[in-house]
PDB file of C-alpha atoms in Angstrom:
ATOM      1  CA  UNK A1215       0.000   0.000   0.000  1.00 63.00           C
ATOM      2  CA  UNK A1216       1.238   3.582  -0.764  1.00 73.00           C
ATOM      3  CA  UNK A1217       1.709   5.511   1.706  1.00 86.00           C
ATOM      4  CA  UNK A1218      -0.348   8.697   1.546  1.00 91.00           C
ATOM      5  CA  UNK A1219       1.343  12.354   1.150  1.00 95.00           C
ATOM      6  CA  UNK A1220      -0.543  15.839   1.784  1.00 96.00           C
ATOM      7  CA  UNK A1221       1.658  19.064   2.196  1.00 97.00           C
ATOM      8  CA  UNK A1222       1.184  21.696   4.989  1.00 97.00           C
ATOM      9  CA  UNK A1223      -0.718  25.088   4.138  1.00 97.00           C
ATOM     10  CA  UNK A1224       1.494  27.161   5.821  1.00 96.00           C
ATOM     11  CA  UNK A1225       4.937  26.032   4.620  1.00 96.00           C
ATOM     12  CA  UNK A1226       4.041  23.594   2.002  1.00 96.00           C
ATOM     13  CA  UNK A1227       6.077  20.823   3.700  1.00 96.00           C
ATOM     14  CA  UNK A1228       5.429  17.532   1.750  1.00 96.00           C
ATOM     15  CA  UNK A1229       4.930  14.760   4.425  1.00 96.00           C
ATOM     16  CA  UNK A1230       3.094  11.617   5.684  1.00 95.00           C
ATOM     17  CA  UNK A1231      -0.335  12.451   6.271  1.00 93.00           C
ATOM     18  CA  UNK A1232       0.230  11.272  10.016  1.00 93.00           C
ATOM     19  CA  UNK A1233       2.284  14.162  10.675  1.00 94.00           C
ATOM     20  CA  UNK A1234      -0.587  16.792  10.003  1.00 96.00           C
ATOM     21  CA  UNK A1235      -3.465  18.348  12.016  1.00 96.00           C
ATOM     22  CA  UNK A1236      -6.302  18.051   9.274  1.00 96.00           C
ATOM     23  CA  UNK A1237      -9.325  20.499   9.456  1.00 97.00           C
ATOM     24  CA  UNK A1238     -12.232  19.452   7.783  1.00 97.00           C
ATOM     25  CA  UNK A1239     -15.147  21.393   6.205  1.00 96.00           C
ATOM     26  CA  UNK A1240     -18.055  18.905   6.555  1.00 95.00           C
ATOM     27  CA  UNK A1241     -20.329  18.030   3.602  1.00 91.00           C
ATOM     28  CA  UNK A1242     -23.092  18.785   3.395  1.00 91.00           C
ATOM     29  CA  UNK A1243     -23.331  21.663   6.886  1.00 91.00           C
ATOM     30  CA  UNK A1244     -20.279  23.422   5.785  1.00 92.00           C
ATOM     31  CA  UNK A1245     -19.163  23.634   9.700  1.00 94.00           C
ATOM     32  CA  UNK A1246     -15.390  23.547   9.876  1.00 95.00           C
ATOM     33  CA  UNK A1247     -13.747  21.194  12.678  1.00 94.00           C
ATOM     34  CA  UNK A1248     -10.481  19.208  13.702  1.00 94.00           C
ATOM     35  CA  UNK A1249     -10.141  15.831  12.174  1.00 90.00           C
ATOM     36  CA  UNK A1250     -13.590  14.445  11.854  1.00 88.00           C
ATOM     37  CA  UNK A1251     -15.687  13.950   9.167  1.00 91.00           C
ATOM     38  CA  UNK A1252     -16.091  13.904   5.353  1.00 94.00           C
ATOM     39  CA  UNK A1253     -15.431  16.455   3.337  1.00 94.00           C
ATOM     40  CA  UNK A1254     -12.846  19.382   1.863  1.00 95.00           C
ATOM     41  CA  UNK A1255      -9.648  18.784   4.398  1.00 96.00           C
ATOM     42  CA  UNK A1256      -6.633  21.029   4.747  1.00 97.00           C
ATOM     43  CA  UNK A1257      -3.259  20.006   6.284  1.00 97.00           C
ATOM     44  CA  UNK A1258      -1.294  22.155   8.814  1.00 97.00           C
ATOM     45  CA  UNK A1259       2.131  21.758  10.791  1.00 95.00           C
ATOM     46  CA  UNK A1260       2.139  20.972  14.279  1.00 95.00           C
ATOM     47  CA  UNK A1261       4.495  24.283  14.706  1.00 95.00           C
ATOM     48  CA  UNK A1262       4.390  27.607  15.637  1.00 95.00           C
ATOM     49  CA  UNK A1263       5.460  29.118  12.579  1.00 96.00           C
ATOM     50  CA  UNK A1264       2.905  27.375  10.475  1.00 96.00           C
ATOM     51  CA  UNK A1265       0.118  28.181  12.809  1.00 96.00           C
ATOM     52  CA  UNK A1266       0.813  32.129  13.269  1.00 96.00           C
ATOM     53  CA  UNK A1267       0.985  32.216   9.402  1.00 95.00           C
ATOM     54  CA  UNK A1268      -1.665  30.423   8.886  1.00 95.00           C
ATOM     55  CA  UNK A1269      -4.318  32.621  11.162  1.00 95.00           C
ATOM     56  CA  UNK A1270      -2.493  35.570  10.083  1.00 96.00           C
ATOM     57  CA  UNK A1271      -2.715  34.805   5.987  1.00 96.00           C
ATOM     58  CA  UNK A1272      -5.807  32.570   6.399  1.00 96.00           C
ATOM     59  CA  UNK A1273      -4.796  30.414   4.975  1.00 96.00           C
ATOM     60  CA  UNK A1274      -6.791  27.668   6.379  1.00 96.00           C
ATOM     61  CA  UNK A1275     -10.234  29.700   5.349  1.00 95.00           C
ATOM     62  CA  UNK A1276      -8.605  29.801   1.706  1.00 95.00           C
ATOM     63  CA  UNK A1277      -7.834  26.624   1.556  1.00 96.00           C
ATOM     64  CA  UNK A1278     -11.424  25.186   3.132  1.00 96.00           C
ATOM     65  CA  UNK A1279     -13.069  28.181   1.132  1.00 95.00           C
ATOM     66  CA  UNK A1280     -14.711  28.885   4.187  1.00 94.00           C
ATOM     67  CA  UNK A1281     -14.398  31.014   7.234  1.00 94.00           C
ATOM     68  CA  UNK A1282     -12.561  29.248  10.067  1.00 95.00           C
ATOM     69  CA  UNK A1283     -13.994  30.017  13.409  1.00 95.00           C
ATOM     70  CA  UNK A1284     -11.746  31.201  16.399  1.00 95.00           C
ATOM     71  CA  UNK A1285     -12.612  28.673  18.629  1.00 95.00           C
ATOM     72  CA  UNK A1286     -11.182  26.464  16.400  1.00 95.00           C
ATOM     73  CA  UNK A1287      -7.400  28.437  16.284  1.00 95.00           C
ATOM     74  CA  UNK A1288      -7.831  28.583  20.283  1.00 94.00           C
ATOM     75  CA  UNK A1289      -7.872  24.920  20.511  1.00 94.00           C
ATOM     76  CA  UNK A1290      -5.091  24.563  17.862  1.00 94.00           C
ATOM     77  CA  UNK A1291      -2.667  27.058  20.114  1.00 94.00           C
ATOM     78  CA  UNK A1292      -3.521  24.755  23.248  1.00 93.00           C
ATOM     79  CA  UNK A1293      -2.459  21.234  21.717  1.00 91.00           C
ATOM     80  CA  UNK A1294       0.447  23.348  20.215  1.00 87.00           C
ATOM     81  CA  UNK A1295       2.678  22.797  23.537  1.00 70.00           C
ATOM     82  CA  UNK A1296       6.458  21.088  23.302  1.00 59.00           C
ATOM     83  CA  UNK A1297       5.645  17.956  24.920  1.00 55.00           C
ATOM     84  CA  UNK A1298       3.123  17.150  22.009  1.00 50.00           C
ATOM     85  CA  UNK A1299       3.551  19.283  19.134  1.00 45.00           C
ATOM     86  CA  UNK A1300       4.484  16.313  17.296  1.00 49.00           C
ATOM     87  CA  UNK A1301       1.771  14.113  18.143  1.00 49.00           C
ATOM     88  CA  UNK A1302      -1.933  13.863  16.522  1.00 51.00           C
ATOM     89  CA  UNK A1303      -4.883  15.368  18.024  1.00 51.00           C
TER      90      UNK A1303
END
């Protein structure tokens, strides 16, 4: 089985998709969340960098061609801490 690539909106880091927080817009309510459900996805870093850029830019809300709610960058900045930054949500 291949394994399966997706590349970081931020940085555009080309990477296992393990090594991503995906945010989903679900189909067919258009509500945007962290890694559940079917719909348009959109890859980010677990880093720092990537995340300031990406709320800055929004790049996210580009990317999901939707608007990405707060709530949803607060709880991105609290499982962004050094003991898990690496680990999936």
């Amino acid at each position: 089985m291949k394994p399966n690539y997706r590349s970081c909106v931020s940085c555009r880091k080309v990477g296992l998709k393990e090594e991503f927080w995906r945010i989903v817009r679900v189909f067919p309510s258009g509500k945007v969340q962290l890694n559940q459900g079917m719909g348009r996805s959109a890859y980010i870093c677990p880093q720092q960098s990537c995340l300031q850029i990406a709320q800055k830019k929004n790049k996210l809300g580009r990317s999901l061609r939707a608007s990405v709610p707060e709530t949803l960058y607060q709880t991105l900045w609290q499982h962004l801490t050094p003991n898990n930054s690496q680990k999936e949500i």
